[in-house]
PDB file of C-alpha atoms in Angstrom:
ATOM      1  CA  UNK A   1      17.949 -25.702  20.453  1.00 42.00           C
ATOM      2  CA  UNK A   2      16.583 -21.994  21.891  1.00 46.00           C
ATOM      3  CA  UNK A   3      17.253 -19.294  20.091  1.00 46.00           C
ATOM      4  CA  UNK A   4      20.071 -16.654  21.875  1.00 46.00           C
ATOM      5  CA  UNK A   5      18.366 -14.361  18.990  1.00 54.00           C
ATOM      6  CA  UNK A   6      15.960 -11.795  21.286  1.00 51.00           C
ATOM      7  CA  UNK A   7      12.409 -11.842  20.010  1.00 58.00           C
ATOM      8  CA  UNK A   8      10.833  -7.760  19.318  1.00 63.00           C
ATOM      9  CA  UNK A   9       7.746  -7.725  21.606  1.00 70.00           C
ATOM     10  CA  UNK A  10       4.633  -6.982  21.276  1.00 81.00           C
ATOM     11  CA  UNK A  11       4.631  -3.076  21.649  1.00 89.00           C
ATOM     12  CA  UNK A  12       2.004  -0.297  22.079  1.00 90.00           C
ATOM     13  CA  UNK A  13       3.300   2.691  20.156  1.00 90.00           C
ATOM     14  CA  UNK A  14       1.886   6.646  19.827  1.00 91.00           C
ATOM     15  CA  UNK A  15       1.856   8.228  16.154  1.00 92.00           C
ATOM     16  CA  UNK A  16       1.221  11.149  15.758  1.00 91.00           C
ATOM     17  CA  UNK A  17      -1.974  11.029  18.640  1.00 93.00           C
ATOM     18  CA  UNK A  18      -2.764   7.761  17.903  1.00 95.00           C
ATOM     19  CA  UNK A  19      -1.854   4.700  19.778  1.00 94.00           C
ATOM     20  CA  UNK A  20      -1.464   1.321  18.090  1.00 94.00           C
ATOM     21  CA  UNK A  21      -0.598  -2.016  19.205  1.00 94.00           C
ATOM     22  CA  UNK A  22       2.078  -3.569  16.688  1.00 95.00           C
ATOM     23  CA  UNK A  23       2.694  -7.182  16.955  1.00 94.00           C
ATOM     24  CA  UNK A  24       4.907 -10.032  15.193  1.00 95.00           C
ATOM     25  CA  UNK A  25       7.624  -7.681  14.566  1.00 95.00           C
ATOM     26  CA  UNK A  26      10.254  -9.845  14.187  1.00 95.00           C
ATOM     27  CA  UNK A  27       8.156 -12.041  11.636  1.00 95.00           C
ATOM     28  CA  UNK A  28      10.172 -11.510   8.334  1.00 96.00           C
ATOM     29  CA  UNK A  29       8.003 -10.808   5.506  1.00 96.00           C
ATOM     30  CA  UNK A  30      10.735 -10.609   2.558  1.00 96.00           C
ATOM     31  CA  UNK A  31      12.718 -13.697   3.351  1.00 96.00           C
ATOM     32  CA  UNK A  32      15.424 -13.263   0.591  1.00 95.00           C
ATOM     33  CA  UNK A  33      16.536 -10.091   2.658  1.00 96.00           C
ATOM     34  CA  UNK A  34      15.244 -11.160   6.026  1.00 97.00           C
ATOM     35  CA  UNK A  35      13.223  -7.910   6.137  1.00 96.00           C
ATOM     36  CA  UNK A  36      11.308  -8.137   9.291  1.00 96.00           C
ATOM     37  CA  UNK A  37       7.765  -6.740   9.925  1.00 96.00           C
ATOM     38  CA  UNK A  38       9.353  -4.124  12.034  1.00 95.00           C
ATOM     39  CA  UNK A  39      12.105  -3.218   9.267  1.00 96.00           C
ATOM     40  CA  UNK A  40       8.651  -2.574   6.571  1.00 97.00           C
ATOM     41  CA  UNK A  41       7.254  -0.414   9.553  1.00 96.00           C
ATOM     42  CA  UNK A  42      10.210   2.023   9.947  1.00 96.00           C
ATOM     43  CA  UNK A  43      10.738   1.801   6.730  1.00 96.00           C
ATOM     44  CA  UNK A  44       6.782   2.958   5.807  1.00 96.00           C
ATOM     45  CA  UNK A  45       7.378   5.844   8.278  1.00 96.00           C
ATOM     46  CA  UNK A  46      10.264   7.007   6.684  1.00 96.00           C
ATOM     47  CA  UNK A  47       8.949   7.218   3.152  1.00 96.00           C
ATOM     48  CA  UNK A  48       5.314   8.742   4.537  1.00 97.00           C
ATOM     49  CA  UNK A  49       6.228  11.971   3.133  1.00 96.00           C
ATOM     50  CA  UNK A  50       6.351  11.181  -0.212  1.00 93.00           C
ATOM     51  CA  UNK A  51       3.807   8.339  -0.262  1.00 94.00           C
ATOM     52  CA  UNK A  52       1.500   9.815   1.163  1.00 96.00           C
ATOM     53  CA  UNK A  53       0.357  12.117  -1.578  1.00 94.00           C
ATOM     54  CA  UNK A  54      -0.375   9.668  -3.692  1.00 92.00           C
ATOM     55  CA  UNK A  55      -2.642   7.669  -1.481  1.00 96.00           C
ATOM     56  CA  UNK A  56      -4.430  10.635   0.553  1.00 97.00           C
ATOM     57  CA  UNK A  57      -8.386  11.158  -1.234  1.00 97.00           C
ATOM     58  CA  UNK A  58      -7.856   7.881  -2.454  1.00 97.00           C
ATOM     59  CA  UNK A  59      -9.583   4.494  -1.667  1.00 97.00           C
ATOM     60  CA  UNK A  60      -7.392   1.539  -1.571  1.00 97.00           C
ATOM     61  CA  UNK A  61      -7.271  -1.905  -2.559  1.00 96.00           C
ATOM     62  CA  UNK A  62      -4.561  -3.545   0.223  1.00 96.00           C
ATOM     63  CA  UNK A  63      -2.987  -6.779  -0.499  1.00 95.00           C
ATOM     64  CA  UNK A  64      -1.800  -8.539   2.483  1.00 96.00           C
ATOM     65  CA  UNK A  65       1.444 -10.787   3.117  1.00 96.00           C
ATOM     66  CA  UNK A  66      -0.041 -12.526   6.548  1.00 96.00           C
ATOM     67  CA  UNK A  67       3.557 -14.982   5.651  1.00 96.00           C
ATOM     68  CA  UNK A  68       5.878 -12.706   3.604  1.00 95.00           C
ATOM     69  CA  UNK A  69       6.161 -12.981   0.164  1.00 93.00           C
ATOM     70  CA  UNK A  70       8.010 -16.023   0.069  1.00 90.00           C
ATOM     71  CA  UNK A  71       4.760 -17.635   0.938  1.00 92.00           C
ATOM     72  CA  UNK A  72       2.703 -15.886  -2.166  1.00 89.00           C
ATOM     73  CA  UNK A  73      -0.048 -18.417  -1.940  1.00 93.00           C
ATOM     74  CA  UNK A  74      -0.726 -16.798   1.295  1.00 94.00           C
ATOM     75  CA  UNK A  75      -1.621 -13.052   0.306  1.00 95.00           C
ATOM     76  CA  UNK A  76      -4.539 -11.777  -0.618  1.00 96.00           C
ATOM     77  CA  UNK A  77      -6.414  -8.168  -1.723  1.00 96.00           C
ATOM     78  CA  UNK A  78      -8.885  -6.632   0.123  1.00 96.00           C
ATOM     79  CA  UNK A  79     -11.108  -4.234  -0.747  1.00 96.00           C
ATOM     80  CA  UNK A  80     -13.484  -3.719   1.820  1.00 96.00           C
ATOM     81  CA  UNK A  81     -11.758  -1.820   4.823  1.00 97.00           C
ATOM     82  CA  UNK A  82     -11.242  -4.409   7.784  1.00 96.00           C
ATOM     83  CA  UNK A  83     -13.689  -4.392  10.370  1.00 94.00           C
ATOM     84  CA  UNK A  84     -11.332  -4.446  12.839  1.00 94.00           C
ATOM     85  CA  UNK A  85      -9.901  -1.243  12.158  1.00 96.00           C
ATOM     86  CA  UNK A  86      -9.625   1.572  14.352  1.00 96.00           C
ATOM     87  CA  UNK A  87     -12.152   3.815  14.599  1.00 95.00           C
ATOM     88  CA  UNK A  88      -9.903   6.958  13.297  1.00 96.00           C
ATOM     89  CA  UNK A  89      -8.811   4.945  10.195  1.00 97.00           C
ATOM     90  CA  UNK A  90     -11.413   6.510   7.605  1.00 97.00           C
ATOM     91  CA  UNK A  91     -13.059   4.644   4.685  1.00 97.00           C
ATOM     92  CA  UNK A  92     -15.399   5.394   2.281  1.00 97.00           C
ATOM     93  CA  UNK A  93     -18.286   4.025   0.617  1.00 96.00           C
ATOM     94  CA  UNK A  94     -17.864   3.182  -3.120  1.00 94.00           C
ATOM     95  CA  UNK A  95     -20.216   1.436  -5.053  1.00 92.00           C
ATOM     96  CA  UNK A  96     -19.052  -1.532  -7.240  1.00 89.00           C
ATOM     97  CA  UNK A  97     -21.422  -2.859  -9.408  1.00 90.00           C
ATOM     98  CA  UNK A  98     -24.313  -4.452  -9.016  1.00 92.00           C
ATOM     99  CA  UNK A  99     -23.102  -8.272  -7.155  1.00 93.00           C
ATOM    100  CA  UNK A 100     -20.570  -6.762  -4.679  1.00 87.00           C
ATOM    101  CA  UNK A 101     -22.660  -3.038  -4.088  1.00 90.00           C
ATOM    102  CA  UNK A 102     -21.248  -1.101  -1.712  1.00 94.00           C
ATOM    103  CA  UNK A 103     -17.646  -1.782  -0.489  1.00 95.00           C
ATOM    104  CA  UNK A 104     -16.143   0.315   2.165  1.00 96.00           C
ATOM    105  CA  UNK A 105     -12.581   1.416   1.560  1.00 97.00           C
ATOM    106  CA  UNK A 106      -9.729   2.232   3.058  1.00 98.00           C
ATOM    107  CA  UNK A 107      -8.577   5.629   3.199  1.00 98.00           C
ATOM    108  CA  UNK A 108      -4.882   6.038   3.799  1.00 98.00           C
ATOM    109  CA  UNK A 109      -4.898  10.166   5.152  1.00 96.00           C
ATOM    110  CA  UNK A 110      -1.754  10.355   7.662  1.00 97.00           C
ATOM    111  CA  UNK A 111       0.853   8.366   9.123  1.00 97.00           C
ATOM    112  CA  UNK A 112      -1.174   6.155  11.797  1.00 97.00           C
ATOM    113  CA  UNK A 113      -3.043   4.821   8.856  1.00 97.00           C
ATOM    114  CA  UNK A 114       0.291   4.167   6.935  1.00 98.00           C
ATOM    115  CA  UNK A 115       1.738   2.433  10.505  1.00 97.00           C
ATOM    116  CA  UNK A 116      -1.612   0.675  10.714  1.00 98.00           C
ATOM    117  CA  UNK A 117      -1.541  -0.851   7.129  1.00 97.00           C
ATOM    118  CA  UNK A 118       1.861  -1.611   7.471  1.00 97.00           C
ATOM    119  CA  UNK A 119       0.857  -3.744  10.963  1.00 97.00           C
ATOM    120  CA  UNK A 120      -1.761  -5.618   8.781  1.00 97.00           C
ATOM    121  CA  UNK A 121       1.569  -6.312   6.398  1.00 97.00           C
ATOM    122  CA  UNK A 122       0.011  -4.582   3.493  1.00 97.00           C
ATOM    123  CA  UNK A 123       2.777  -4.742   1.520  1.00 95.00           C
ATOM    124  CA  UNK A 124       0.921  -3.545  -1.310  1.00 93.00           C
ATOM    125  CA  UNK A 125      -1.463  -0.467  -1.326  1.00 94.00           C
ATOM    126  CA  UNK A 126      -3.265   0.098  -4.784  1.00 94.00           C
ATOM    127  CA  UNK A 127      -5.059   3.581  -4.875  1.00 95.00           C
ATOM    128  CA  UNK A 128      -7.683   4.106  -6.920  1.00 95.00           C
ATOM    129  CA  UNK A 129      -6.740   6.535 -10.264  1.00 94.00           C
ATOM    130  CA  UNK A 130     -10.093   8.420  -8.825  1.00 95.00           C
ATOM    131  CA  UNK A 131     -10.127  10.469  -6.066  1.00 96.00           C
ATOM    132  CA  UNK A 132     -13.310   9.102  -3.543  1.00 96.00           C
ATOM    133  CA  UNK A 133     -15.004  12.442  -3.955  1.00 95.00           C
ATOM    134  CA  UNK A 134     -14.887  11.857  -7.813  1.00 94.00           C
ATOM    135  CA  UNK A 135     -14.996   8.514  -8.103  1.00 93.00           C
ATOM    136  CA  UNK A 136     -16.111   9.457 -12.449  1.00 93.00           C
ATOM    137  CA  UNK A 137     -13.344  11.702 -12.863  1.00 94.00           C
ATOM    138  CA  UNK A 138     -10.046  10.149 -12.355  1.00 93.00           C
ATOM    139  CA  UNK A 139      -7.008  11.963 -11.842  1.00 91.00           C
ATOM    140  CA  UNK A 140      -4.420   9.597 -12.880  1.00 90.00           C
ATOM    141  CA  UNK A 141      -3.314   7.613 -16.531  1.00 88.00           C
ATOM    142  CA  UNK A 142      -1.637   4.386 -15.723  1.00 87.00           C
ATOM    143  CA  UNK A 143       0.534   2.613 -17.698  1.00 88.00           C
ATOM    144  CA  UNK A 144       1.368  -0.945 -16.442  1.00 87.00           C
ATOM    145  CA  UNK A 145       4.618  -1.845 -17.742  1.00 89.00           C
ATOM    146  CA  UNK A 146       5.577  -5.280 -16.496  1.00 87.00           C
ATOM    147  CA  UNK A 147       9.095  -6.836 -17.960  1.00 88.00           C
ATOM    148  CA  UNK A 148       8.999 -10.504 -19.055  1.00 88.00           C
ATOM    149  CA  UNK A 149       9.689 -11.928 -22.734  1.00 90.00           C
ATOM    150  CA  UNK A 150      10.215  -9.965 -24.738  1.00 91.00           C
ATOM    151  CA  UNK A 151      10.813  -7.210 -22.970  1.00 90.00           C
ATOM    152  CA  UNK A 152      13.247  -6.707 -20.249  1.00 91.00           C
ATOM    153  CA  UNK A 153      13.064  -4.294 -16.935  1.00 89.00           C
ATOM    154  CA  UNK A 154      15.611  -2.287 -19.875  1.00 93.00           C
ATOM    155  CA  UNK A 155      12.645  -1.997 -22.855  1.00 94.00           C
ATOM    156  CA  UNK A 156      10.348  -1.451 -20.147  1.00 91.00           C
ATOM    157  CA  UNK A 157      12.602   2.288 -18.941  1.00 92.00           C
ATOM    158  CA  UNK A 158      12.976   2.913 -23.046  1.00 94.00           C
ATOM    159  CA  UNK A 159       9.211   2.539 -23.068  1.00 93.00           C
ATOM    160  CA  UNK A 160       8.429   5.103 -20.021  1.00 92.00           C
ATOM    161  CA  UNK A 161      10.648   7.570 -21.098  1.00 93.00           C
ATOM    162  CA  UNK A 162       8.955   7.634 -24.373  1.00 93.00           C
ATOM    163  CA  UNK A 163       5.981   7.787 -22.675  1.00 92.00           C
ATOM    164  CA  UNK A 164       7.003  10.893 -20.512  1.00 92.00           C
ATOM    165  CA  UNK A 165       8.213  12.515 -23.830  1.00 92.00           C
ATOM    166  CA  UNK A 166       4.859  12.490 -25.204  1.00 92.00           C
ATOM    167  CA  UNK A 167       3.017  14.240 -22.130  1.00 92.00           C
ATOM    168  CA  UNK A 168       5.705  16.508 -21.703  1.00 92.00           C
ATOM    169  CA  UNK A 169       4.035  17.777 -25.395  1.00 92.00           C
ATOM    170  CA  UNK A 170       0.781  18.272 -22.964  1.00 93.00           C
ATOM    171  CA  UNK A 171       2.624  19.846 -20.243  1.00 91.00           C
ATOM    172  CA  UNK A 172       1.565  16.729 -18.014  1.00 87.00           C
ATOM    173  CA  UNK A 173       3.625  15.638 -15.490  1.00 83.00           C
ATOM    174  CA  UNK A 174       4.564  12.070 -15.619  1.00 85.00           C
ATOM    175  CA  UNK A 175       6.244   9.905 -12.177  1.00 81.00           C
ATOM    176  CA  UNK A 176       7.257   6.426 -12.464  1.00 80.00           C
ATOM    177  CA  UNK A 177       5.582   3.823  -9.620  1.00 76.00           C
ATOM    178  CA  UNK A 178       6.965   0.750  -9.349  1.00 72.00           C
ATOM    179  CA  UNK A 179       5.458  -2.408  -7.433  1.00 64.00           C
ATOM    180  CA  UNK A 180       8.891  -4.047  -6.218  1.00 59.00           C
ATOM    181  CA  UNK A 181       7.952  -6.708  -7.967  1.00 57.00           C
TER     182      UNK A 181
END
């Protein structure tokens, strides 16, 4: 049976000055809510103001979706900047340890990198609590606070608010981030 459902082309796009080709739009990456590839794109420009900040300095771990998140088994994290990338998407060098050396990250700067990683369904983008200049001397405290027995998504809130008390003492700023997950 053919689908009367129009497939989203292929399409060559300008952001900001940079042109990208975006393709597989219609491909739905969060199958529950049928959240196409070109729905996470929009959506990623949209929220570029405020995400931004938090990734711009940074290098980035990306994990990948290439089949949604419905098909977990699928994803995978990389470190090391694709080669395929354009050549105004910057990285930076960052030494590991002494088996991987050298990996060259991602740097997520402005909103044709966002687009880009978005296009390479990076639904995940993990900055580094460093900045790349100061890879020593990180910037951020994390605290990863996943619900699951015994603690709910509820103890979890309790437990960040608490948290956010206590820095408020340091005159720290505290923001949640939260993974979707």
């Amino acid at each position: 049976m053919a689908s009367t459902k129009r497939k989203k082309r292929d399409q060559e796009v300008t952001v900001g000055r940079r042109k990208l080709k975006l393709t597989n739009l219609d491909k739905v990456l969060y199958p529950k809510t049928k959240t196409t590839k070109a729905e996470v794109i929009d959506y990623y420009a949209r929220v570029a103001d405020a995400m931004l900040p938090h990734l711009k300095g940074r290098p980035l771990t990306l994990r990948r979706f290439p089949e949604g998140v419905g098909k977990p088994q699928t994803s995978f994290f990389e470190k090391n900047c694709p080669k395929h990338r354009p050549d105004w998407v910057k990285t930076t060098p960052i030494y590991v340890d002494r088996r991987a050396g050298e990996i060259d990250f991602c740097m997520c700067q402005d909103l044709p990198t966002l687009t880009w990683m978005a296009q390479l369904a990076a639904l995940e983008l993990h900055p580094s609590l460093s900045k790349a200049t100061r890879m020593e001397q990180p910037t951020v405290l994390a605290f990863d606070l996943d619900p699951g027995a015994p603690a709910g998504l509820v103890e979890c809130c309790r437990v960040a608010l608490r948290v956010r008390e206590l820095f408020s003492a340091f005159d720290l700023d505290c923001f949640p981030k939260v993974s979707g997950g």
